Tab-separated table of C-alpha atoms in Angstrom:
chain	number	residue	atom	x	y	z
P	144	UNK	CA	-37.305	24.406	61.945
P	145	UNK	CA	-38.461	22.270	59.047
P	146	UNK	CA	-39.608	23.962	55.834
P	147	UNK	CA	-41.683	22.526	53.182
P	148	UNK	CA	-40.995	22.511	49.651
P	149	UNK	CA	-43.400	20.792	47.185
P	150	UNK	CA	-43.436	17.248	46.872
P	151	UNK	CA	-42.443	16.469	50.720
P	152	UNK	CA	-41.168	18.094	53.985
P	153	UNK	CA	-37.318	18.752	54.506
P	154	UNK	CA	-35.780	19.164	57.572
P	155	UNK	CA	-32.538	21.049	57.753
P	156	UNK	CA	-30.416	17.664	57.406
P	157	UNK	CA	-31.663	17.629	54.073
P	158	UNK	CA	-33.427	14.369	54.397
P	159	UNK	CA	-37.188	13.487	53.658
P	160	UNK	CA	-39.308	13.264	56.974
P	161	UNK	CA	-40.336	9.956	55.315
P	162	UNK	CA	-36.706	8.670	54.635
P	163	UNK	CA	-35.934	9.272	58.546
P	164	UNK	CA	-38.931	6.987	59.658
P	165	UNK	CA	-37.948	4.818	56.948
P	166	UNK	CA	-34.560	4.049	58.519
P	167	UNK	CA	-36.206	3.838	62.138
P	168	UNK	CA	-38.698	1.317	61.081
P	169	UNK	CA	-36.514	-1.964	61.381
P	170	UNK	CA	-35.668	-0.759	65.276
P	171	UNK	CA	-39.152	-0.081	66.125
P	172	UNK	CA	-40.372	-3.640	64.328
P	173	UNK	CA	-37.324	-5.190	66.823
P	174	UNK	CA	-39.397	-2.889	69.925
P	175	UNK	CA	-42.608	-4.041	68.920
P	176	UNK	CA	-41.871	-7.984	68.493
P	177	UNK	CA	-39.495	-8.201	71.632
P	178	UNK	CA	-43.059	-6.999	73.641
P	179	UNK	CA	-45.251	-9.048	72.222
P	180	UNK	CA	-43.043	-12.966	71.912
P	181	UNK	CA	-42.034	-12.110	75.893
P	182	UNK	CA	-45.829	-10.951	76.399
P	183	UNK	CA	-47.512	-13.928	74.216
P	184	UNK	CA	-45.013	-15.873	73.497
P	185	UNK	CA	-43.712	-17.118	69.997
P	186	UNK	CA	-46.602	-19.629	68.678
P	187	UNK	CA	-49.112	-17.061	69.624
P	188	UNK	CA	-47.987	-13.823	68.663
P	189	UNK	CA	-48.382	-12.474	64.974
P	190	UNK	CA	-46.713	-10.641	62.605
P	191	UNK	CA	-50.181	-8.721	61.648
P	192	UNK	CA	-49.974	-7.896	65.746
P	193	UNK	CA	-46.064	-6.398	65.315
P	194	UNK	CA	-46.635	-4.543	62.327
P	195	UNK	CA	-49.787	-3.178	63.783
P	196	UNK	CA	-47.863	-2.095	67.324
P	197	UNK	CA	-45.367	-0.679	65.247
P	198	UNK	CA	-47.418	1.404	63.273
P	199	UNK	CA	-46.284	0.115	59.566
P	200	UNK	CA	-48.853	-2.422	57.372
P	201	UNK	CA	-47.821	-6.587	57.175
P	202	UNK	CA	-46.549	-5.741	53.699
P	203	UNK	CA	-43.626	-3.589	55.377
P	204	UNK	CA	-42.623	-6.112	57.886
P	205	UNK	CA	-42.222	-8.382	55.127
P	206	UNK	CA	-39.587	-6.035	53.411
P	207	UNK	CA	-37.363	-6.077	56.235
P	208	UNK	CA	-38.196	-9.471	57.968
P	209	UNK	CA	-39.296	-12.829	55.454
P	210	UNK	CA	-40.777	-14.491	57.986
P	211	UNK	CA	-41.367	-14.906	61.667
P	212	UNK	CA	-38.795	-17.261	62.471
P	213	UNK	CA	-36.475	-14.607	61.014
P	214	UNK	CA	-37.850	-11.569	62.936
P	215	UNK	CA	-37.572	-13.596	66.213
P	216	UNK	CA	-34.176	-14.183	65.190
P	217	UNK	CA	-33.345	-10.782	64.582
P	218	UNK	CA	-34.798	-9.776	67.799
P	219	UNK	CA	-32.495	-12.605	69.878
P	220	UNK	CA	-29.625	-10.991	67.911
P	221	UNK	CA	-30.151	-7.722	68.517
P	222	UNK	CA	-30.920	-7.887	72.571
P	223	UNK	CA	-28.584	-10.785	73.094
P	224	UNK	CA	-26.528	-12.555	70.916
P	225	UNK	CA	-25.206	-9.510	68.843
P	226	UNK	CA	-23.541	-8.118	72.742
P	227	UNK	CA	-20.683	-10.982	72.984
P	228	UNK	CA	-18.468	-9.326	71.119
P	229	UNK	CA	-18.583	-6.357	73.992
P	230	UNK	CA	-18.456	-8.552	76.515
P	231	UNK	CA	-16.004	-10.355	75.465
P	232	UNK	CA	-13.838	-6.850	74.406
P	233	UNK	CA	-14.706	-6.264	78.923
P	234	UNK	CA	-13.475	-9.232	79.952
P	235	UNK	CA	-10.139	-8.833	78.067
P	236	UNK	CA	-9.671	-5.406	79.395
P	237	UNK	CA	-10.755	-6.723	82.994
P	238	UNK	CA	-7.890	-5.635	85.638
P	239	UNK	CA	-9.168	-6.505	88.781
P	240	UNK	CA	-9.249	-10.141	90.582
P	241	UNK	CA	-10.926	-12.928	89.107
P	242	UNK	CA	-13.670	-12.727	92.028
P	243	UNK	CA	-14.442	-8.891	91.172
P	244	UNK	CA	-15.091	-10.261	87.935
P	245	UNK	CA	-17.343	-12.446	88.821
P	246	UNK	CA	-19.244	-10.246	90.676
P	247	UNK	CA	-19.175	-7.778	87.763
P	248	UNK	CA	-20.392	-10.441	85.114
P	249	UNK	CA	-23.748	-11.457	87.042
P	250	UNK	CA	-24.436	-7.784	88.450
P	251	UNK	CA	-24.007	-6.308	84.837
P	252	UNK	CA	-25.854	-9.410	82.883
P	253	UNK	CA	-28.597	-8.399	85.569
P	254	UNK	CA	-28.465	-4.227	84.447
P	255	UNK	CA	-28.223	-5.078	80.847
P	256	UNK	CA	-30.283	-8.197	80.099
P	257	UNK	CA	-32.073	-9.591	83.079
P	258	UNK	CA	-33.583	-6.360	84.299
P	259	UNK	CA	-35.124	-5.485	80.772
P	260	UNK	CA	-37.720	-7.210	78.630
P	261	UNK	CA	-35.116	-9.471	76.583
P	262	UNK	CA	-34.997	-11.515	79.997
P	263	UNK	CA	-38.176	-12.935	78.722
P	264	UNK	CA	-36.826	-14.933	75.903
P	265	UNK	CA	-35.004	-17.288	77.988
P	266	UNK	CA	-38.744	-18.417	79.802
P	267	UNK	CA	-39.952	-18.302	75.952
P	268	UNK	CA	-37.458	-20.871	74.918
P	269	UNK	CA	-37.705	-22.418	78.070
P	270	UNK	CA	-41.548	-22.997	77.548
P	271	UNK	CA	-41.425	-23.266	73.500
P	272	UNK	CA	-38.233	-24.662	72.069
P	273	UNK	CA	-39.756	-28.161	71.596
P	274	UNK	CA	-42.643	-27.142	69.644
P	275	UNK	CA	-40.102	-25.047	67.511
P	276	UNK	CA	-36.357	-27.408	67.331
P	277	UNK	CA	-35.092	-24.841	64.424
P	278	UNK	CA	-35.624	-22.137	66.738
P	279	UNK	CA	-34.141	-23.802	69.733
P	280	UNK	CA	-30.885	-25.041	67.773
P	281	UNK	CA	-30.411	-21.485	66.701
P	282	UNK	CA	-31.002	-20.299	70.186
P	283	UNK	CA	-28.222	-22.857	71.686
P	284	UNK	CA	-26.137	-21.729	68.948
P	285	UNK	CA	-26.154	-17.914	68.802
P	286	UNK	CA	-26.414	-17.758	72.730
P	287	UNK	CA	-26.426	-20.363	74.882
P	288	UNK	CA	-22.880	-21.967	73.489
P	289	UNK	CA	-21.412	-18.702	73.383
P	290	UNK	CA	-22.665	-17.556	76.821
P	291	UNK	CA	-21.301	-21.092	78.190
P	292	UNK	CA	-18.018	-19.952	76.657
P	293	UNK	CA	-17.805	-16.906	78.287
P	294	UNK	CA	-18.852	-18.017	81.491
P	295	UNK	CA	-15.659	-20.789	81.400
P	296	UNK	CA	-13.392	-17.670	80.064
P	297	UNK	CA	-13.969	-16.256	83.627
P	298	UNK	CA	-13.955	-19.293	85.421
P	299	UNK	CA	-10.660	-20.028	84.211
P	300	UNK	CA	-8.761	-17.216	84.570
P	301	UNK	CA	-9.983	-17.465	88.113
P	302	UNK	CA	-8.073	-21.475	87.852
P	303	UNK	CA	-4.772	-20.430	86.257
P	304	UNK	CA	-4.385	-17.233	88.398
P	305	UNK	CA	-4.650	-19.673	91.521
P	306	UNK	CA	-8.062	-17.833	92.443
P	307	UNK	CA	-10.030	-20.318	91.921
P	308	UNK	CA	-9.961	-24.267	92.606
P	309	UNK	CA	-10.348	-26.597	89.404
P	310	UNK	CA	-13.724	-28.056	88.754
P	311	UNK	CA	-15.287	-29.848	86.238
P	312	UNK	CA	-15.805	-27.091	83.608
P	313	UNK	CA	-18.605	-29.140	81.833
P	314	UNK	CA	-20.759	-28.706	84.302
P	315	UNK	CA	-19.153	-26.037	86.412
P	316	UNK	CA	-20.643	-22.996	84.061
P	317	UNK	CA	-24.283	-24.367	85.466
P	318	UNK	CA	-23.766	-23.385	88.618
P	319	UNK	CA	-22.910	-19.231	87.347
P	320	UNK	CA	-25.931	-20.250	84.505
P	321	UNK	CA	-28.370	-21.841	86.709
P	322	UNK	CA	-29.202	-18.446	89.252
P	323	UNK	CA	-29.541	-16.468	86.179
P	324	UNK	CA	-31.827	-18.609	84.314
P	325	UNK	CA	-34.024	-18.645	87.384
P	326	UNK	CA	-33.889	-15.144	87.817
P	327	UNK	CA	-35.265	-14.661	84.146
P	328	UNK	CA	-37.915	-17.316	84.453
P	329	UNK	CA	-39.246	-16.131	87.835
P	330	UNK	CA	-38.973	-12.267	86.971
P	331	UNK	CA	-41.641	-13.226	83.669
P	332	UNK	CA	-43.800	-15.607	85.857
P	333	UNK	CA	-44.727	-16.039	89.328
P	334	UNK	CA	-42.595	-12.699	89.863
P	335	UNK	CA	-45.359	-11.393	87.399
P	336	UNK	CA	-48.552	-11.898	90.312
P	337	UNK	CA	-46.795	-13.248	93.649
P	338	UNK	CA	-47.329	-11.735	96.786
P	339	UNK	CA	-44.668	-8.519	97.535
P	340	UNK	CA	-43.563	-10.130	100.761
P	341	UNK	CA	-42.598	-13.350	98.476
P	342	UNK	CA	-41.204	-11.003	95.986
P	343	UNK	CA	-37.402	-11.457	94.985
P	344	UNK	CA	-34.954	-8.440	95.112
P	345	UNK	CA	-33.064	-9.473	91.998
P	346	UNK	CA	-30.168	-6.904	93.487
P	347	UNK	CA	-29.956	-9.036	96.845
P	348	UNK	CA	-30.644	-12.253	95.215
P	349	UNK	CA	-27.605	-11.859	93.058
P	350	UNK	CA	-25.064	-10.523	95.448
P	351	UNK	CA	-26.131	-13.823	97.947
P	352	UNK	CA	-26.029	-16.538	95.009
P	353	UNK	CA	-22.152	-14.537	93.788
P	354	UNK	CA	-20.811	-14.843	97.105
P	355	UNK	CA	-21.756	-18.426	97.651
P	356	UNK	CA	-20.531	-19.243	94.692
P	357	UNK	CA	-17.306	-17.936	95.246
P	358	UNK	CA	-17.133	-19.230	98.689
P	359	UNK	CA	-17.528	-23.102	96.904
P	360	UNK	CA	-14.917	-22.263	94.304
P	361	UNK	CA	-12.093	-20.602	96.630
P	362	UNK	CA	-9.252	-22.300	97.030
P	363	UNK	CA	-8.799	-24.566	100.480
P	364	UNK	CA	-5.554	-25.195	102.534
P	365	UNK	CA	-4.831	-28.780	102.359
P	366	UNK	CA	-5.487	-29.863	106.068
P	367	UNK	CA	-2.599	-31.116	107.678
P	368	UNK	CA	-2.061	-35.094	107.544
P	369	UNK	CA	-4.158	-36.386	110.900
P	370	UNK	CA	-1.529	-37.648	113.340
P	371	UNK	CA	-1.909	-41.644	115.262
P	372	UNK	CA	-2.867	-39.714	118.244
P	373	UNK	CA	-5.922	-37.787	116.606
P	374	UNK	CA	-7.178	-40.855	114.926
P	375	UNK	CA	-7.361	-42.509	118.093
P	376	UNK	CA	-9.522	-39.525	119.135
């Protein structure tokens, strides 16, 4: 139970009720902002609106954020970009074949990102990154480079463990990137108001685009040469 003494109340931990919200606020400014960019979008929402949703005055934001373009930033880093380093550390430890992987990569990026609100950036920079280029730049930087890196990580162990057939790395991370991207942007838009028979289960959706894509990247038996008699056929 918390007892009072007189200049402010003390809970048993021995810190000031007003010291514990103080070290919550930056988390709940990160809540508050992640709603309203993916619900308004970046040009539109303001930092009067985040402070106000998260209960503190402009003033405060200010202390812990200096501008908007920094508290978007912090929000990208702290839903998205700031989680390579763990999924990296997962696919180190990863001990099972390179198709389980993939399977594991786009069900979990779907559990952990695409399911949640943070999905909601990528149809924000999607829609706004050429209204705001410093923003975008720091957006290919901070996740869609390292993402692209990951994605090729996978891809190639699949390669030199003879799992996979070679492709054309450049562009082969698109087609892992690509069903994701679409997932995001249709989950925050038509997802938002179509009808429920048109309505994507992001579950199936997955599991169908993983399998086809490992079906195009398994390794085929080379065919046997055609014999004189065949090609007369």
């Amino acid at each position: 139970m918390p007892v009072k003494n007189s200049d402010s109340e003390v809970h048993v931990s021995g810190h000031p009720k007003h010291e514990r919200r103080k070290d919550a606020r930056p988390a709940e400014l990160l809540a508050a902002a992640l709603e309203l960019f993916v619900e308004k979008g970046y040009a539109a929402t303001r930092v009067e609106e985040v402070a106000k949703l998260a209960g503190v005055s402009k003033g405060t934001l200010f202390l812990y954020f200096a501008s908007k373009e920094e508290l978007f930033k912090a929000v990208v880093r702290e839903n998205i970009s700031g989680r390579f380093h763990e999924w990296n550390a997962e696919f180190e430890s990863f001990q099972g074949n390179s198709a389980d992987l993939m399977r594991y990569c786009m069900t979990a990026w779907w559990q952990r990102i695409g399911s949640t609100k943070a999905s909601g950036i990528t149809k924000l920079m999607m829609s706004e990154a050429q209204n705001f280029p410093e923003l975008a730049a720091f957006y290919e930087h901070e996740v869609i480079e390292p993402g692209k890196v990951l994605i090729t990580r996978v891809l190639q162990r699949g390669i030199d463990r003879g799992e996979f057939r070679s492709i054309e790395m450049k562009y082969g991370v698109y087609i892992v990137l690509a069903p994701m991207v679409f997932l995001a942007m249709w989950k925050h838009s038509l997802g938002t108001c179509c009808d429920a028979g048109a309505q994507l289960v992001p579950e199936d959706y997955i599991a169908l685009q993983v399998e086809t894509i490992l079906n195009g990247l398994n390794i085929r038996p080379t065919p046997p040469p055609s014999s004189p008699e065949n090609l007369a056929t």
